[in-house]
Short mmCIF file of C-alpha atoms in Angstrom, two decimals:
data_model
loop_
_atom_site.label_atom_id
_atom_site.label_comp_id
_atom_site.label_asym_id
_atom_site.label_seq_id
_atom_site.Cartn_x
_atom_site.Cartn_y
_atom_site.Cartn_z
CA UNK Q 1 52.85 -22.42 98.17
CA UNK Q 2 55.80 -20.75 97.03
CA UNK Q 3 54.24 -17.48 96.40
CA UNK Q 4 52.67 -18.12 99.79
CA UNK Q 5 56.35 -18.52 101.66
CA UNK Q 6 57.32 -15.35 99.21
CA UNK Q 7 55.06 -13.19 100.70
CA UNK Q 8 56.15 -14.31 103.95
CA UNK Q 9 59.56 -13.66 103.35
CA UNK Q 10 58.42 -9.58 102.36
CA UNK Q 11 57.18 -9.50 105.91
CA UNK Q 12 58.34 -7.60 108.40
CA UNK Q 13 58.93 -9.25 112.10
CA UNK Q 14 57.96 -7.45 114.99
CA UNK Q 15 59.92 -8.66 117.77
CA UNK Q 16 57.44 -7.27 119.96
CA UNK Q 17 57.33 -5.56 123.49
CA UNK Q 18 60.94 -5.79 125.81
CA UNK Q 19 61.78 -8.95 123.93
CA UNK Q 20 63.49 -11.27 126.15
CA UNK Q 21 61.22 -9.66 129.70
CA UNK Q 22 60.14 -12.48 132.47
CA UNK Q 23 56.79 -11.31 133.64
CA UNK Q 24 55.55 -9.93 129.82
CA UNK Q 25 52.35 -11.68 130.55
CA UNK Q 26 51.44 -9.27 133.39
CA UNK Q 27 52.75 -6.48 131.24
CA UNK Q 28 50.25 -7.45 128.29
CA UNK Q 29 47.57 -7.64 130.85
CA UNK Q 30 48.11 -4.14 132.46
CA UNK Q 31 48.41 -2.69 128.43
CA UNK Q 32 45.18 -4.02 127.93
CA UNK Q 33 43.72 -3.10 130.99
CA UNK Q 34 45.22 0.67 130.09
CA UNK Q 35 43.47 -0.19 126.55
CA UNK Q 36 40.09 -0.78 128.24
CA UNK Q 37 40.11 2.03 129.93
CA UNK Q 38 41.34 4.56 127.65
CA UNK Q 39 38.58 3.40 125.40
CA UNK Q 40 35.68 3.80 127.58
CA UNK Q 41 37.31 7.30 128.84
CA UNK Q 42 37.44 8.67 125.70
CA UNK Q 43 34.17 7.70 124.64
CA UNK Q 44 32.27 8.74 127.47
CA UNK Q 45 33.75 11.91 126.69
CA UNK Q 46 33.10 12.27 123.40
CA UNK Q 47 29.56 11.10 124.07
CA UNK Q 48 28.91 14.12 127.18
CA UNK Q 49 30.37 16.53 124.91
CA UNK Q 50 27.55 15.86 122.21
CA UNK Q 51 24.58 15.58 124.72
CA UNK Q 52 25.26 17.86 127.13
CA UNK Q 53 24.24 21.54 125.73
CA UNK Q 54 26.50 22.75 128.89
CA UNK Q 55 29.59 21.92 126.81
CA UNK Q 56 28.30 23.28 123.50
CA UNK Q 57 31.55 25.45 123.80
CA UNK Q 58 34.76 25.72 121.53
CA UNK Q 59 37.30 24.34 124.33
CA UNK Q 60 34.86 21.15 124.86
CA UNK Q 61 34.48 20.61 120.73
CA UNK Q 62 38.64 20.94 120.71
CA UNK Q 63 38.57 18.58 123.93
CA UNK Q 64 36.11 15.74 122.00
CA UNK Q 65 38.59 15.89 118.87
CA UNK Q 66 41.33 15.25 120.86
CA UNK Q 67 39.34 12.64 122.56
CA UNK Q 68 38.96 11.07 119.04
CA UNK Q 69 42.69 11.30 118.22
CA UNK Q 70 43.16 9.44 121.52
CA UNK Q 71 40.61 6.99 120.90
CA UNK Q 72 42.15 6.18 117.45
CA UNK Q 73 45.85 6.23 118.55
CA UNK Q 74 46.00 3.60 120.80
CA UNK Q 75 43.38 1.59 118.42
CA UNK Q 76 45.85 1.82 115.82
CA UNK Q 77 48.98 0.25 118.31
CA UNK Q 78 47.80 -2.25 120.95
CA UNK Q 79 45.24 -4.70 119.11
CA UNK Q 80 47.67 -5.32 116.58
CA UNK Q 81 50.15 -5.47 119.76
CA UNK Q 82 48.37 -8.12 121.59
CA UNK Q 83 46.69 -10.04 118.78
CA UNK Q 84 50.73 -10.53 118.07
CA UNK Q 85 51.23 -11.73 121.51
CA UNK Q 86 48.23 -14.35 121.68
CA UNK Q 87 48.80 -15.75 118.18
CA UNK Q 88 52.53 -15.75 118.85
CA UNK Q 89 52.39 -14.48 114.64
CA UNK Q 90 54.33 -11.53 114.79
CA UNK Q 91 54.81 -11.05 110.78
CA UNK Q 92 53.65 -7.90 109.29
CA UNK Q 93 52.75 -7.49 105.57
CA UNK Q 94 54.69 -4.56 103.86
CA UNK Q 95 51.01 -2.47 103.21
CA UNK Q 96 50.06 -3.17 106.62
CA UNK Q 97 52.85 -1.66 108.24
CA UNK Q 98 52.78 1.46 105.79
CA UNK Q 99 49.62 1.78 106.93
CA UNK Q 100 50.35 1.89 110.45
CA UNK Q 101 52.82 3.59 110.58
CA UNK Q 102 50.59 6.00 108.13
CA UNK Q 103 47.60 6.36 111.05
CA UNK Q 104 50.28 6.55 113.99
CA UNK Q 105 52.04 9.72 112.39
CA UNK Q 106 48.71 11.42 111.25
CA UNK Q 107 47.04 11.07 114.57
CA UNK Q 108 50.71 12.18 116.48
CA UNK Q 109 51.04 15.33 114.45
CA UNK Q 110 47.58 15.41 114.68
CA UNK Q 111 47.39 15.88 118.26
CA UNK Q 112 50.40 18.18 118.34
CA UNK Q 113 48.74 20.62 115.95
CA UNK Q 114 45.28 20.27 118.28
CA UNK Q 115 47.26 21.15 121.83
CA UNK Q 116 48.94 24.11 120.66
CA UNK Q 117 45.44 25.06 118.78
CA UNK Q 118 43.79 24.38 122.10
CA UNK Q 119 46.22 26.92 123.98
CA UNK Q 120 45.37 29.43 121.79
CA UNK Q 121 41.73 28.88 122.46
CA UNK Q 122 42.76 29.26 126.62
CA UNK Q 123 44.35 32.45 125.63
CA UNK Q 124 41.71 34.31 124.29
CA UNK Q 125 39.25 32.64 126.69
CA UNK Q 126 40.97 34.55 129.62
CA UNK Q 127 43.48 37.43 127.57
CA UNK Q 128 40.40 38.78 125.71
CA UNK Q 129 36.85 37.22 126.82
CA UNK Q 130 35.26 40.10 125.61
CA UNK Q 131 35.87 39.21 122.15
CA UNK Q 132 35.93 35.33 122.81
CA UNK Q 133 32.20 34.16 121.17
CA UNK Q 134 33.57 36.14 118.47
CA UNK Q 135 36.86 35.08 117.72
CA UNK Q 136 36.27 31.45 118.87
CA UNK Q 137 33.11 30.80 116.50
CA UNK Q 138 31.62 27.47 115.24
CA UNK Q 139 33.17 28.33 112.12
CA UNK Q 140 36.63 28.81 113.72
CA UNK Q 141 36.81 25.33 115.92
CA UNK Q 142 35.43 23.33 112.73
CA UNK Q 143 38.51 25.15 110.70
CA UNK Q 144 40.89 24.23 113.81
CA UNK Q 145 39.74 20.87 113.86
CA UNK Q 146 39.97 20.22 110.10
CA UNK Q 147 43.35 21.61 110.17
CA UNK Q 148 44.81 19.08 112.92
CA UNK Q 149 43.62 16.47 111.05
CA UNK Q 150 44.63 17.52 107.44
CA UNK Q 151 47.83 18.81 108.69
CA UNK Q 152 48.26 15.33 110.69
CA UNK Q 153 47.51 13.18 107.07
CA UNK Q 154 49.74 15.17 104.86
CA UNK Q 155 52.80 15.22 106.59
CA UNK Q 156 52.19 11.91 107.63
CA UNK Q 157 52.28 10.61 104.02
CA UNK Q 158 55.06 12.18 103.17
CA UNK Q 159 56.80 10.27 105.58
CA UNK Q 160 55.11 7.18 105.12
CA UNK Q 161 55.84 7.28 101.59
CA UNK Q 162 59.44 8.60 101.60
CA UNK Q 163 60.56 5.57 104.60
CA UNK Q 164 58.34 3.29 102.57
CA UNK Q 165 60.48 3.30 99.45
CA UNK Q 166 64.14 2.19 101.00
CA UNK Q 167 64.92 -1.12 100.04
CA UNK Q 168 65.19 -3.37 102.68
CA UNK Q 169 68.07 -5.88 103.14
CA UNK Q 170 69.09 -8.56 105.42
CA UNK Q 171 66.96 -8.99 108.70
CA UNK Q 172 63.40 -7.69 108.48
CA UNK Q 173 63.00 -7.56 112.22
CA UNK Q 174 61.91 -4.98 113.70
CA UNK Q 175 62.95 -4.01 117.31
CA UNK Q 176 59.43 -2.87 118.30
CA UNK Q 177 55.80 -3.65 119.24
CA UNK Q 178 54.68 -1.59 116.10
CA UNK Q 179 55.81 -0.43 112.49
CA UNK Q 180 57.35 3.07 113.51
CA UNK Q 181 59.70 5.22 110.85
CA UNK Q 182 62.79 4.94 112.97
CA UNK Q 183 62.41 1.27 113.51
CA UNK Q 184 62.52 0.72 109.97
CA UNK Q 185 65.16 3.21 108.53
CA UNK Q 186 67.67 0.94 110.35
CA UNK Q 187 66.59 -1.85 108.20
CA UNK Q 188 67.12 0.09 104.80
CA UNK Q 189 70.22 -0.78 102.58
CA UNK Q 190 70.64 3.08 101.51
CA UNK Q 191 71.84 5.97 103.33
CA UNK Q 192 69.34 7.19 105.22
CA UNK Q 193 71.22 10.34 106.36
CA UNK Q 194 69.22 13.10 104.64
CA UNK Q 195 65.94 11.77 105.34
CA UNK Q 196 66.79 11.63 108.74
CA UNK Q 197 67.46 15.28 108.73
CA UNK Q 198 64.47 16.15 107.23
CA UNK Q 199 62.77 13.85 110.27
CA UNK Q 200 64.49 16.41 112.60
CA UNK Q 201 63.56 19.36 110.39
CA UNK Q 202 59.66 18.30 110.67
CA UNK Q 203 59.94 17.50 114.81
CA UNK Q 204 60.87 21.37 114.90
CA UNK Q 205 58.34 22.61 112.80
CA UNK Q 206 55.78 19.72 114.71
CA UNK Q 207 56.83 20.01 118.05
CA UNK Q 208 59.48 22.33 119.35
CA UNK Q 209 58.23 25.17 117.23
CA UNK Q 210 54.38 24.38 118.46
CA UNK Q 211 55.91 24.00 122.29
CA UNK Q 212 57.14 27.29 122.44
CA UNK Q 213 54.04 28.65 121.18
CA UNK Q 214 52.07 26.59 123.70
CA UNK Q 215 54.79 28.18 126.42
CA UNK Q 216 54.56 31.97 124.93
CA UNK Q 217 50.87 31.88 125.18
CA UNK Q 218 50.88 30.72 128.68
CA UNK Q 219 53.29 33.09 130.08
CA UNK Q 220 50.76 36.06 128.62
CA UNK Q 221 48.12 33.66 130.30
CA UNK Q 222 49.30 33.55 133.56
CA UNK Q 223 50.20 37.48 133.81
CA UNK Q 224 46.35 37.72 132.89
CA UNK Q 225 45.40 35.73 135.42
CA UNK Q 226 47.42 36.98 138.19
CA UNK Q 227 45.84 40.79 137.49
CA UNK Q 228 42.57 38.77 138.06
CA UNK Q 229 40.49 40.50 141.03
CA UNK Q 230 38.10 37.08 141.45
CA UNK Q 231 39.76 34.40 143.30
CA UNK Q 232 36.99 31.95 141.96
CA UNK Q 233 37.69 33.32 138.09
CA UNK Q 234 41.64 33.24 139.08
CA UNK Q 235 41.51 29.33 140.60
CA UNK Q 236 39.18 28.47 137.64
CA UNK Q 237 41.63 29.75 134.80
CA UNK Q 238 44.30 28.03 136.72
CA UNK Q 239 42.74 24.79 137.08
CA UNK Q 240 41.72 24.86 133.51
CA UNK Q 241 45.37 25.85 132.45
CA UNK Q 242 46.81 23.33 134.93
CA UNK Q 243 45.34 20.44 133.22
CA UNK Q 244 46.47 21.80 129.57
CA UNK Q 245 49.45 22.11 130.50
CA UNK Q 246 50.27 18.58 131.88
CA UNK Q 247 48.56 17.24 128.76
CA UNK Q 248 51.35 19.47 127.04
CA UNK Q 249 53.70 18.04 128.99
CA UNK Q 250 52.35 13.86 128.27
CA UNK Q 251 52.57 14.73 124.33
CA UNK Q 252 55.09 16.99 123.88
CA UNK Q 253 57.83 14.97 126.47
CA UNK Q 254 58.00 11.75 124.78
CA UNK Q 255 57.36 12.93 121.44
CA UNK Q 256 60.47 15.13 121.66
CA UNK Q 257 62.84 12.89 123.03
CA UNK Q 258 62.03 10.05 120.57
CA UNK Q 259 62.69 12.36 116.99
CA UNK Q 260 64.54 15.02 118.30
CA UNK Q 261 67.67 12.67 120.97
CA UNK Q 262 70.52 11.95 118.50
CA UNK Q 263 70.13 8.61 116.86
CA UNK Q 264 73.48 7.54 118.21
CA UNK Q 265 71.24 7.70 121.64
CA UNK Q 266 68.46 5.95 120.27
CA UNK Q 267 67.95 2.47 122.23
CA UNK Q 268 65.44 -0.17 121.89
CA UNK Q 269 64.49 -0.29 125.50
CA UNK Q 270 64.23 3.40 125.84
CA UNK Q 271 62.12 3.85 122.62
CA UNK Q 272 59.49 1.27 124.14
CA UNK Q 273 59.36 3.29 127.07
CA UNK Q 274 58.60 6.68 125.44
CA UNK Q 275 56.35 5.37 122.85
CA UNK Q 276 54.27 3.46 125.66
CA UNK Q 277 54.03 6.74 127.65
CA UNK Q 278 53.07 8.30 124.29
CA UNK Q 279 50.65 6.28 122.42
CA UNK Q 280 49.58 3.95 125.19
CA UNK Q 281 49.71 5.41 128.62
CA UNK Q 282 48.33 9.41 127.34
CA UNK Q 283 45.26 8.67 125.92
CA UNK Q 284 44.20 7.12 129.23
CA UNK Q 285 45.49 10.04 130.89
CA UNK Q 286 43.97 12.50 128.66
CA UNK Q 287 40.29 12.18 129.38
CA UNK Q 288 40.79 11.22 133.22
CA UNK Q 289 43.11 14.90 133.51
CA UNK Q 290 40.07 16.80 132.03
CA UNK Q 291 37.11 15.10 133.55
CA UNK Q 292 38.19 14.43 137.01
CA UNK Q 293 39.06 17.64 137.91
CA UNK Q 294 36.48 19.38 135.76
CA UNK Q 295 33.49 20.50 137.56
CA UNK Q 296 31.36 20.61 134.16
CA UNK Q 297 32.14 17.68 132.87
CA UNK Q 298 31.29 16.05 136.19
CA UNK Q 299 27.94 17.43 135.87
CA UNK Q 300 27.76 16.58 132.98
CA UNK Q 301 27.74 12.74 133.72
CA UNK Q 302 25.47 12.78 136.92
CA UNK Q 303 23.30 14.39 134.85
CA UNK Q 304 23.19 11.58 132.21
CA UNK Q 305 23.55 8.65 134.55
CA UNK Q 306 20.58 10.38 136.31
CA UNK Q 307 18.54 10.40 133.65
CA UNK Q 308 19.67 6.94 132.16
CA UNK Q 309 18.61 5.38 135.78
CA UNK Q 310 14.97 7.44 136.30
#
């Protein structure tokens, strides 16, 4: 029994979403809701990409990892989140919230890496499409992809492993609905100072330093496309680039003003906000941005429901 209480007493408590809101009930319900749906986006997705031979192409195989990332993102957040909320438990074992906070990071960096990879692929799809098949090979996307998600895990341990090892005094509770590295440097008894500079240091070389790649690339993109004599070609490439971009724009927003805003700024409220646009509300987004207005993928799934229902 006492080892039992001691464990409990090396939890963490998460004090959950807007602690303290009226109506959280209907706020649960519209997460999950967001959950379902995200979940059955994404895999549809993921699932037309691999039977459909029509999108046997390098932007689709980049567009079905990021699916994946998606898929596993908000996996990692809101069961925990609403298991938490049903139970009314809301301790979290020291492993278990390394580990979190461990898939959360992988599969944020993860993503970043991905985007900007993905604008690169958009650029030579309409700077150079002579050359595309060649540059953009199997061999190419499987490196791209491998990279996003190596790149993702190792810089997410780091960080995992560095914010792990504070010692923790006083309160354990956490103002949040999940184990994130901010969250918990402002429960460590050390000065935390120079690891929070090296957070900023890694949110330039993750996202503003990737975000003005993405923005470079489609600045030569757009000059292509407006020396485009094809207004089909011309309204394609921008419909194409018009979707990547507001992805961009879902990632790179929140992401920026969460590790980058001065932590004098930082507020819980705020922070719950921008991490429910980010991990929750984007990868519903995601797949309904790139299917709905995608002719192909359309396609795509009359073609399968056809076939499931004949």
């Amino acid at each position: 029994m006492e080892k039992r209480n001691e464990s409990l007493n090396m939890d963490f408590i998460l004090l959950g979403l807007f602690p303290g809101m009226k109506h959280i009930n209907f706020l649960v319900s519209v997460i999950l809701l967001i959950y379902t749906v995200a979940l059955t986006a994404n895999s549809i997705l993921i699932l037309l990409i691999w039977v459909d031979s029509h999108l046997h192409t390098p932007m689709y195989f980049l567009l079905s990892q990021l699916a994946l990332m998606d898929l596993t993102l908000i996996s990692s957040t809101v069961p925990k989140m609403a298991t938490d909320f049903f139970s009314g438990r809301r301790n979290i074992s020291q492993m278990a919230c390394g580990t979190q906070i461990f898939f959360f990071l992988t599969l944020g960096i993860a993503e970043c890496i991905l985007i900007t990879l993905m604008s690169y692929d958009r650029y030579v799809a309409i700077c150079n499409p002579l050359r595309y098949a060649l540059i953009m090979n199997q061999r190419v996307c499987l490196q791209m992809a491998a990279f996003s998600w190596a790149g993702g895990a190792l810089t997410s341990l780091a960080h995992t492993a560095y914010a792990m090892h504070f010692p923790m005094c006083g309160s354990r509770e956490i103002s949040h609905f999940l184990c994130e590295v901010m969250a918990i440097l402002k429960l460590a008894c050390e000065d935390t100072s120079a690891y929070e500079k090296a957070v900023v240091v890694t949110s330039i070389v993750v996202l503003f330093i990737p975000l003005s790649l993405i923005l470079s690339s489609y600045v030569l993109i757009f000059l292509a496309v407006l020396r485009m004599n094809s207004p089909e070609g011309r309204n394609k490439a921008l419909a194409t680039c018009s979707s990547h971009l507001t992805v961009v724009s879902l990632y790179f927003g929140p992401a920026l003003l969460v590790y980058m805003r001065p932590s004098s700024y930082h507020s819980p409220k705020l922070d719950h906000i921008l991490f429910m646009l980010g991990a929750i509300l984007t990868p519903m987004m995601n797949p309904l941005i790139y299917s709905l207005r995608n002719k192909e993928v359309v396609n795509a799934l009359k073609n399968v429901v056809g076939c499931y229902l004949t």
